[in-house]
Structure formats: structure tokens, C-alpha cells
XYZ file of N, CA and C in Angstrom:
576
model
N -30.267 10.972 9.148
C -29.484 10.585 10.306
C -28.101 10.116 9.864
N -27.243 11.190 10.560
C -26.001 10.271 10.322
C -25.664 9.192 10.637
N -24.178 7.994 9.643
C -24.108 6.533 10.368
C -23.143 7.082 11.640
N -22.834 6.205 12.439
C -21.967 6.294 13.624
C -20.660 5.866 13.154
N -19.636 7.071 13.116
C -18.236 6.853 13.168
C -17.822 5.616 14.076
N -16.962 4.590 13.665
C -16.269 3.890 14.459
C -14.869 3.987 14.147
N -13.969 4.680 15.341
C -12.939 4.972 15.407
C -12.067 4.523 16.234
N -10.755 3.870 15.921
C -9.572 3.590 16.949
C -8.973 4.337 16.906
N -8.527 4.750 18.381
C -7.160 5.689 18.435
C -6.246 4.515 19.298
N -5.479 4.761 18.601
C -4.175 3.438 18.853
C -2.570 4.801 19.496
N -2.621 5.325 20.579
C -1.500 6.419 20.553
C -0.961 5.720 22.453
N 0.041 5.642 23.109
C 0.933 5.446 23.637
C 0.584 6.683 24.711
N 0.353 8.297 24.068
C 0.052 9.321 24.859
C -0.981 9.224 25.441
N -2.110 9.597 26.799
C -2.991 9.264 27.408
C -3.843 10.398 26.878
N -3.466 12.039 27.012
C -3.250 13.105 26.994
C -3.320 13.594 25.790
N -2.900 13.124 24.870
C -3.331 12.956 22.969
C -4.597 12.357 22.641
N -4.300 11.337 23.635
C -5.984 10.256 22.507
C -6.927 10.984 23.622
N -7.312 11.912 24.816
C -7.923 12.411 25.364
C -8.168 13.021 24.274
N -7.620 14.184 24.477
C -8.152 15.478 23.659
C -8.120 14.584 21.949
N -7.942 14.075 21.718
C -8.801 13.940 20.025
C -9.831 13.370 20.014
N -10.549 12.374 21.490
C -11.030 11.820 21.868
C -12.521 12.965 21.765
N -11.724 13.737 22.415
C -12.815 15.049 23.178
C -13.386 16.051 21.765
N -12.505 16.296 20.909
C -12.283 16.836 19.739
C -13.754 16.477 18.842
N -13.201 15.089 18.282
C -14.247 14.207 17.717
C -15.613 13.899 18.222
N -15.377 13.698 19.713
C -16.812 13.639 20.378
C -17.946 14.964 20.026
N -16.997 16.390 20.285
C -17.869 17.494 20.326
C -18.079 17.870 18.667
N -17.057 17.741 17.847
C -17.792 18.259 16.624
C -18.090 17.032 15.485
N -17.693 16.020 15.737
C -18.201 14.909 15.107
C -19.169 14.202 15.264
N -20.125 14.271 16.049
C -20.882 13.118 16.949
C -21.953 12.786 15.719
N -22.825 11.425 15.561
C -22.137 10.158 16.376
C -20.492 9.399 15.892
N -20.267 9.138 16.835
C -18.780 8.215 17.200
C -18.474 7.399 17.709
N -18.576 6.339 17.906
C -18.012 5.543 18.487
C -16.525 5.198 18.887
N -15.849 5.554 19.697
C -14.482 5.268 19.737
C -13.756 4.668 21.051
N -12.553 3.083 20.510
C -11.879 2.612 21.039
C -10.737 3.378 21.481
N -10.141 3.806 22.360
C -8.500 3.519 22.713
C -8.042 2.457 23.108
N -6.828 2.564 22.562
C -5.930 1.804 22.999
C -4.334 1.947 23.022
N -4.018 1.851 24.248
C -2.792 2.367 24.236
C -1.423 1.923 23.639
N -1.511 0.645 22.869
C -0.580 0.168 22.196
C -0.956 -0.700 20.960
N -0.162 -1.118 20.077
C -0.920 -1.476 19.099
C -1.229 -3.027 19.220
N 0.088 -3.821 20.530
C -0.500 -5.238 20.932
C -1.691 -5.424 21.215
N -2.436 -4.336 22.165
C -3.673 -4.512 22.666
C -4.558 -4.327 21.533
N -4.652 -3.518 20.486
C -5.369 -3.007 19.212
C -5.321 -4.377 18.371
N -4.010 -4.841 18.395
C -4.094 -6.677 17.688
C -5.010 -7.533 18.171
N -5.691 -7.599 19.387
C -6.476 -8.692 20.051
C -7.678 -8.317 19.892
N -7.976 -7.398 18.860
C -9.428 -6.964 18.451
C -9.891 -7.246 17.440
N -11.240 -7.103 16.497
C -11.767 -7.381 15.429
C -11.554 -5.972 14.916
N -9.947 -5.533 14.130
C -9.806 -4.449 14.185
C -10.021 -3.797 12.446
N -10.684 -4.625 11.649
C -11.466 -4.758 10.464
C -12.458 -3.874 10.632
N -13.634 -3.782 12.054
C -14.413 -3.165 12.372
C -14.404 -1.906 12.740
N -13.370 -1.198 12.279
C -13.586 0.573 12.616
C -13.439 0.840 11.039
N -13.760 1.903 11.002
C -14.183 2.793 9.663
C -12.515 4.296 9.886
N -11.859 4.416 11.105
C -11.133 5.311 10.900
C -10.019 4.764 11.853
N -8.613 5.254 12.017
C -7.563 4.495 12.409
C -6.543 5.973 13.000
N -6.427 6.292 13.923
C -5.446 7.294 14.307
C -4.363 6.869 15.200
N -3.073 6.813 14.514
C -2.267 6.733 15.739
C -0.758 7.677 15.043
N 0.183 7.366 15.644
C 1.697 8.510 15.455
C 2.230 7.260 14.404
N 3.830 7.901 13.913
C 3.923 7.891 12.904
C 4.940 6.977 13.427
N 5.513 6.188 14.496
C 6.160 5.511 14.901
C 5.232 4.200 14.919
N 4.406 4.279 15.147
C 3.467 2.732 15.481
C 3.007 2.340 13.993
N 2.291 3.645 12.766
C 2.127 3.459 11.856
C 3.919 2.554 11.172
N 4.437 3.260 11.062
C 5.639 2.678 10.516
C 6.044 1.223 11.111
N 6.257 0.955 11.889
C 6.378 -0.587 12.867
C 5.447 -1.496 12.344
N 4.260 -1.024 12.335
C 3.032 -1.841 11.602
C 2.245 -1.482 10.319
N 3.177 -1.238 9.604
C 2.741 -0.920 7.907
C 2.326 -1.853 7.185
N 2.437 -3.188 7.452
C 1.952 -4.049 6.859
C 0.375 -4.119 7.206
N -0.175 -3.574 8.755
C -1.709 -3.291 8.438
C -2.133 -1.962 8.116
N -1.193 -1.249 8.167
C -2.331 0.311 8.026
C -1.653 0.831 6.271
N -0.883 -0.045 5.664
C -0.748 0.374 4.373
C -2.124 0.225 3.725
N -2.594 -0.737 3.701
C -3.680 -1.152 2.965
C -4.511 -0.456 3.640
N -4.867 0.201 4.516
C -5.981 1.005 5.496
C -5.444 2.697 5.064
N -4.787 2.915 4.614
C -3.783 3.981 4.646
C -5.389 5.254 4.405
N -5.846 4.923 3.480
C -6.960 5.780 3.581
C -7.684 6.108 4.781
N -7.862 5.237 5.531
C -8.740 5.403 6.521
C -8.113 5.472 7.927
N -6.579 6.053 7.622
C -5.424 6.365 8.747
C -5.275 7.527 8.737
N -4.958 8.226 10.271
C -4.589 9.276 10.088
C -3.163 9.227 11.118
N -2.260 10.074 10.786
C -1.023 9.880 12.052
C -0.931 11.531 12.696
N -0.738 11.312 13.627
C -0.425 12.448 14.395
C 1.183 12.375 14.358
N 1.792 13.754 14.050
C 2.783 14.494 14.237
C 3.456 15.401 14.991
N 4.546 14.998 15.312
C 5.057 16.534 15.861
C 5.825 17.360 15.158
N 5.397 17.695 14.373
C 5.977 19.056 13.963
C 4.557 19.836 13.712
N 5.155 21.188 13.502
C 4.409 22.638 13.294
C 3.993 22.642 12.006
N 5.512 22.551 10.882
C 4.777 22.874 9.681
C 4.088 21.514 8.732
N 3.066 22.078 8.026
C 2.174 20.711 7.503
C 3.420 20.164 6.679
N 3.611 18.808 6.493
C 3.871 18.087 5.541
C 3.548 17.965 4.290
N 4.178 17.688 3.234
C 3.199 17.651 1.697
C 2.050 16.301 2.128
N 1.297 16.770 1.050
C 0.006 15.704 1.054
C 0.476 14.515 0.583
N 1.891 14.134 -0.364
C 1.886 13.489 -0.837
C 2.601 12.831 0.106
N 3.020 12.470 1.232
C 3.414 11.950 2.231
C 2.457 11.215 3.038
N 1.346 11.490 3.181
C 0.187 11.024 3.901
C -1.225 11.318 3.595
N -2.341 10.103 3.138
C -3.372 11.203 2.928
C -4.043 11.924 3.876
N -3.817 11.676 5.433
C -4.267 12.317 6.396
C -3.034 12.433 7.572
N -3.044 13.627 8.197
C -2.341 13.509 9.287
C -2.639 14.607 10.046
N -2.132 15.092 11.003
C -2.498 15.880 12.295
C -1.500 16.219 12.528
N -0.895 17.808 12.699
C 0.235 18.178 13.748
C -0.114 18.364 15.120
N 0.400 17.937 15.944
C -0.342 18.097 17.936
C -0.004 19.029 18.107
N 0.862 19.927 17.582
C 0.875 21.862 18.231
C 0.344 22.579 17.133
N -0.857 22.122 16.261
C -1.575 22.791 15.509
C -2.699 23.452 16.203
N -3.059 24.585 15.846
C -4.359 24.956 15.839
C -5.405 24.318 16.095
N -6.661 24.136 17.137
C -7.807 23.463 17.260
C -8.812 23.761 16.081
N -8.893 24.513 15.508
C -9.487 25.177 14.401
C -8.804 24.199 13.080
N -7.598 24.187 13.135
C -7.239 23.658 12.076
C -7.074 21.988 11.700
N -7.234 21.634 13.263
C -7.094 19.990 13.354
C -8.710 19.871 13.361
N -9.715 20.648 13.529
C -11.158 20.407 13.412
C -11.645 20.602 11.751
N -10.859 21.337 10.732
C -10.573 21.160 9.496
C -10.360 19.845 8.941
N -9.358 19.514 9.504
C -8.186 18.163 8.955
C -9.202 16.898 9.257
N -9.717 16.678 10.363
C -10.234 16.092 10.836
C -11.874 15.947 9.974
N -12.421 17.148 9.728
C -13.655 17.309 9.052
C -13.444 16.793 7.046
N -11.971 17.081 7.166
C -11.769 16.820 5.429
C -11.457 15.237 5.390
N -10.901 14.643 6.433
C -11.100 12.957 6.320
C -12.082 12.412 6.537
N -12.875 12.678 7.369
C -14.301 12.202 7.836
C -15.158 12.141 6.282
N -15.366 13.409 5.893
C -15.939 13.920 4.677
C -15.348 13.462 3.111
N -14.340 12.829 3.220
C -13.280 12.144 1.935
C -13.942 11.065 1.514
N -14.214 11.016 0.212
C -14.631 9.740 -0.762
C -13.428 8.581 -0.139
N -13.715 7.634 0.485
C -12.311 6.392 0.846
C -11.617 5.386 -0.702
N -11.711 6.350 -1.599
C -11.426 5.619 -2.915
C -10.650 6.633 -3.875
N -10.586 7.535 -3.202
C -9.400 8.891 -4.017
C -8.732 9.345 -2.595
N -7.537 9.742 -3.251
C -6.578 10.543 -2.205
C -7.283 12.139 -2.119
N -6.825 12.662 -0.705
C -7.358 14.200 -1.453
C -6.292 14.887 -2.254
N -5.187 14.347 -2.443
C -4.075 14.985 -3.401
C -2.977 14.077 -3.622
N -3.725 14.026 -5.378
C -2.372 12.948 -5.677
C -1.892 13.667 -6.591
N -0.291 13.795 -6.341
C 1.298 13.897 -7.316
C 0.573 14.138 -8.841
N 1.192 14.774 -9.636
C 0.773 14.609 -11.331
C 1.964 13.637 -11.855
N 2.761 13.227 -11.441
C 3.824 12.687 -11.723
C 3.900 11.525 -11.595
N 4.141 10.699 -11.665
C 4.614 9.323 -11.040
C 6.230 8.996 -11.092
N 6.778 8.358 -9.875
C 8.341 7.831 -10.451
C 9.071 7.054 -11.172
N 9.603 7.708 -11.961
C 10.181 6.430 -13.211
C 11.011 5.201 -12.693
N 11.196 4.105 -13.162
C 11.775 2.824 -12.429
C 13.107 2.957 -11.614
N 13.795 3.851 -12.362
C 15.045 4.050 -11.714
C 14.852 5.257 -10.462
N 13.783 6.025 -10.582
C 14.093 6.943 -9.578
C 13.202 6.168 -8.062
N 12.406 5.020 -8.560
C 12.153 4.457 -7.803
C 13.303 3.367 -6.962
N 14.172 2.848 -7.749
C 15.092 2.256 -7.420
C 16.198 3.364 -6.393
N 16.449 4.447 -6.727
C 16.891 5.711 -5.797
C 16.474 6.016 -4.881
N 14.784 6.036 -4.705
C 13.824 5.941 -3.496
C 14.220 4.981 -2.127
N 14.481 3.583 -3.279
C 14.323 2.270 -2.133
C 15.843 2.581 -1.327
N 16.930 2.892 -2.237
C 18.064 3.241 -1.543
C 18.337 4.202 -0.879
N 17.824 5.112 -0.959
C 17.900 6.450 0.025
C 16.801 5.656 1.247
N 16.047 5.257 1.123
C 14.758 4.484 2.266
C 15.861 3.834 3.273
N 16.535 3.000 2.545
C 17.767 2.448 3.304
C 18.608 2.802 3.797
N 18.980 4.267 3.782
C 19.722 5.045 4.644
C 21.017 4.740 3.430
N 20.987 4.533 2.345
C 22.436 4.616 1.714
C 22.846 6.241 1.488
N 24.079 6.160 1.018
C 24.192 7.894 1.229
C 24.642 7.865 -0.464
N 24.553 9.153 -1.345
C 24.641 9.205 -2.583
C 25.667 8.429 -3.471
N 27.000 8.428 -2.828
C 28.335 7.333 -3.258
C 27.623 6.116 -3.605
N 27.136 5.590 -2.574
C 26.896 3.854 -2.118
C 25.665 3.244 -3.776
N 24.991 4.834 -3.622
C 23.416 4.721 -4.382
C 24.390 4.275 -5.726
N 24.741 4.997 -6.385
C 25.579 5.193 -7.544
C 26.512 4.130 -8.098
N 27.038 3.575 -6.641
C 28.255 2.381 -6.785
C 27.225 1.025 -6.926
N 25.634 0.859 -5.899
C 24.884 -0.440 -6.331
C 24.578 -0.319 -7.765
N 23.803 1.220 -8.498
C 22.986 0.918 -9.642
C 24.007 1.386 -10.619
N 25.282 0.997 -10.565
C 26.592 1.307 -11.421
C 26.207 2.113 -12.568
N 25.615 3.998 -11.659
C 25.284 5.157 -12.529
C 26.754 6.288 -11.762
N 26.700 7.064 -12.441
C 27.497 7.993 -12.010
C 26.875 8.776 -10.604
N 27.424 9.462 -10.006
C 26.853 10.663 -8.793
C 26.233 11.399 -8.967
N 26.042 12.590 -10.469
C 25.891 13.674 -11.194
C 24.563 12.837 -11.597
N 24.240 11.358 -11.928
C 23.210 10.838 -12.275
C 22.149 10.531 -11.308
N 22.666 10.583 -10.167
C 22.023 10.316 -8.290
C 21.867 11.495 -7.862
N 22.069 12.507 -8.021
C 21.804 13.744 -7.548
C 20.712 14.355 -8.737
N 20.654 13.901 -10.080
C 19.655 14.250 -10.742
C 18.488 13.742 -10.122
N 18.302 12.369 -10.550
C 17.224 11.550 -10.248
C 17.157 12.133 -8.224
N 17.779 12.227 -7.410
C 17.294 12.919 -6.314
C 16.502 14.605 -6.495
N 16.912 14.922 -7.123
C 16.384 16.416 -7.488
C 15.130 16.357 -8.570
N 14.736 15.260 -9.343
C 13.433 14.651 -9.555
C 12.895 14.587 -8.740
N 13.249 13.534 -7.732
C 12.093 12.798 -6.938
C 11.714 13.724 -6.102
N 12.467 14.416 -5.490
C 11.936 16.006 -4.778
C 11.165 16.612 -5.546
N 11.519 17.190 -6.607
C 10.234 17.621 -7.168
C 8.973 17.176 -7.715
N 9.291 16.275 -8.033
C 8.065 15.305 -8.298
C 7.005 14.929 -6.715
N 7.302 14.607 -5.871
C 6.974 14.447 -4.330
C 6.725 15.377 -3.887
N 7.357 16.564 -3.721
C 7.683 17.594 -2.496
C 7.711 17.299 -1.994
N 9.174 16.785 -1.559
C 9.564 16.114 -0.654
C 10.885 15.885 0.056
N 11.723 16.931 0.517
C 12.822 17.193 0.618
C 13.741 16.662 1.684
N 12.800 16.245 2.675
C 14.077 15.376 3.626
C 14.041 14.031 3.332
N 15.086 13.305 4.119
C 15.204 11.942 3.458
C 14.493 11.368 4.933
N 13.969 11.561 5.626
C 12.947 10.935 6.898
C 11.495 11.192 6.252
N 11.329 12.558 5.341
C 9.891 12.396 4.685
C 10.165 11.297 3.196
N 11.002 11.147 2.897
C 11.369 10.335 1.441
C 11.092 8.824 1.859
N 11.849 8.966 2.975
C 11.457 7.743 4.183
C 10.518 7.118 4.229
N 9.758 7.735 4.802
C 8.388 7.844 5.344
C 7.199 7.476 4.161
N 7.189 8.432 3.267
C 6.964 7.791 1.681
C 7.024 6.554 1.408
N 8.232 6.325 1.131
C 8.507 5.355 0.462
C 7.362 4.014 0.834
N 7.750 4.110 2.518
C 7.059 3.267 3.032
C 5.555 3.273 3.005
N 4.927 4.616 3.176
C 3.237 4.507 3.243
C 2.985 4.388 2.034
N 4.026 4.304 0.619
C 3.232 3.923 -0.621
C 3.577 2.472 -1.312
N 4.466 1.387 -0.656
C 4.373 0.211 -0.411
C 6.302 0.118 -1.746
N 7.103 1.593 -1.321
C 7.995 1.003 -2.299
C 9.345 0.300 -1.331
N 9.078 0.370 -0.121
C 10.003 -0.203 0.147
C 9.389 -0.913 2.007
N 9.720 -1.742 2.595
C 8.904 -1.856 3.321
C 9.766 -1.803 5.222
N 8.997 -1.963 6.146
C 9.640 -1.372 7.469
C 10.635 -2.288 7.533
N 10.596 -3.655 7.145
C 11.382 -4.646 7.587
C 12.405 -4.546 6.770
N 12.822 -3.899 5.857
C 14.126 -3.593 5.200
C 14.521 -2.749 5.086
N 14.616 -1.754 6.523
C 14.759 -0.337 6.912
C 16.394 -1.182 7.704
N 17.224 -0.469 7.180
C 18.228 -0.297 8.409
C 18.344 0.588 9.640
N 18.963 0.029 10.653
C 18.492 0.914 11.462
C 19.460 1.172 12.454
């Protein structure tokens, strides 16, 4: 006998947490699952007690200080089409994906050891390209990066052309985004 999934969907959309609602019910069962439409209301709960965590990538980010440490057992829904690298999230969902393919995504987190990523980087970032990370996180633009860690430009555009390859990770909203779900820089020292 399987145990019973306990799941929050924490999403703002009515119409989203329906259908994942509906999703999970038919090919996951048993389940147990909360909505809730904001994450104030999701705060006034014993929210320790779910085993899985779905919400968008706006509420995740706002409240990274709880779903970093949960990050395994999070998934965010997206809007975009094409998948993201893995190394951006260990779970996520595009909403104009395939039902076939979000019943995949969905079946490979459920089914995930909660103590390994399903794909981690071979690389790790060296101190300084981490220090490049936190400043690009900050919205600095390559000049600014170069003029705080008093390196040349030609030295900021290297270490950027690392960390892309090292990540796959090419925009600076996914570098962003990173930075933050892997604890190098945090929401509250996001400019904005």
C-alpha cells in the first residue's frame, strides 16, 4: 500500500491549482492536498506537515527563506515553453507543457530519493565567480561588477562565460533565479 502524498499547492491562479489538483488526483492517488491561494494563508498552517510544496516562481522567490531549505520537496510552475536547465531548479513545471509531459515531471519528483538532486552541475563555482554571481543577482551591469571587485572587464566577461557554462545558464533572470534557490545571494538583497 502506498503512503498518502501530502501536498500544498500555494498558486494565486484558481484554474492552475485546479487542474494540477485534478492531474495528481487521477494519476497519483493517494493524495492528500491543501490549496491555498496565497502564501499568508499557507503561513497560518502547520506547514512542516506536507511532504510536497507547489507554487510559481514569484511566491517561491518572495519566500525563499522557507522553500530554500524545502527546495527538494518544491516544485514551481512556469511560464515558459522551453524547459529550463535542471540546474536552476530541482523540480519545476511549464503550464503550456504537454499533459503527458507534466505527468512525467510530476512522476520523476514524486519518485526522487529527497536527499540527491536529479541533476547536479560537475562543476562547482570558484569564489570569485561566485562573487560575479552575487553581483550580476543584483542587477549590476559588467562596468559596475569589475569597478566593486577592482578586476578588469575582459576578467568579468570571462568569469561570466564560466559561470554560463558551468550552470547552463544564460540569462541573467535564470542566473537570478539560481543564485537565489542555491542560497548565494538572498531575495532581500535583490534590487529592484
Amino acid at each position: 500500500m502506498q503512503r498518502t502524498k501530502h501536498i500544498a499547492i500555494i498558486l494565486s491562479d484558481t484554474l492552475q491549482s485546479t487542474g494540477l489538483q485534478s492531474l495528481i488526483m487521477d494519476y497519483f492517488h493517494p493524495a492528500e492536498i491543501s490549496y491555498y491561494p496565497g502564501f499568508s494563508l499557507f503561513a497560518k498552517v502547520a506547514y512542516d506537515s506536507f511532504d510536497y510544496y507547489f507554487t510559481d516562481a514569484e511566491t517561491f522567490t518572495i519566500n525563499a527563506d522557507f522553500f530554500l531549505p524545502r527546495k527538494m520537496k518544491a516544485c514551481i510552475l512556469i511560464h515558459q515553453s522551453d524547459p529550463l536547465p535542471h540546474t536552476l531548479t530541482p523540480y519545476y513545471i511549464g503550464v503550456n507543457t504537454p499533459q503527458e509531459v507534466i505527468i512525467e515531471q510530476l512522476q520523476t519528483m514524486f519518485s526522487a530519493d529527497n536527499h540527491t538532486l536529479p541533476y547536479e552541475g560537475n562543476k562547482e563555482l570558484s569564489p570569485r565567480e561566485t562573487d560575479v554571481l552575487q553581483l550580476i543577482a543584483k542587477g549590476s551591469t559588467n562596468k559596475k561588477i569589475a569597478d566593486k571587485l577592482h578586476i578588469s572587464l575582459n576578467t568579468v566577461l570571462s568569469h561570466r562565460k564560466n559561470i554560463t557554462a558551468k550552470l547552463g545558464i544564460k540569462t541573467v533572470s535564470g542566473l537570478t533565479f539560481y543564485a537565489i534557490m542555491n542560497g548565494v545571494i538572498s531575495a532581500d538583497n535583490m534590487e529592484l
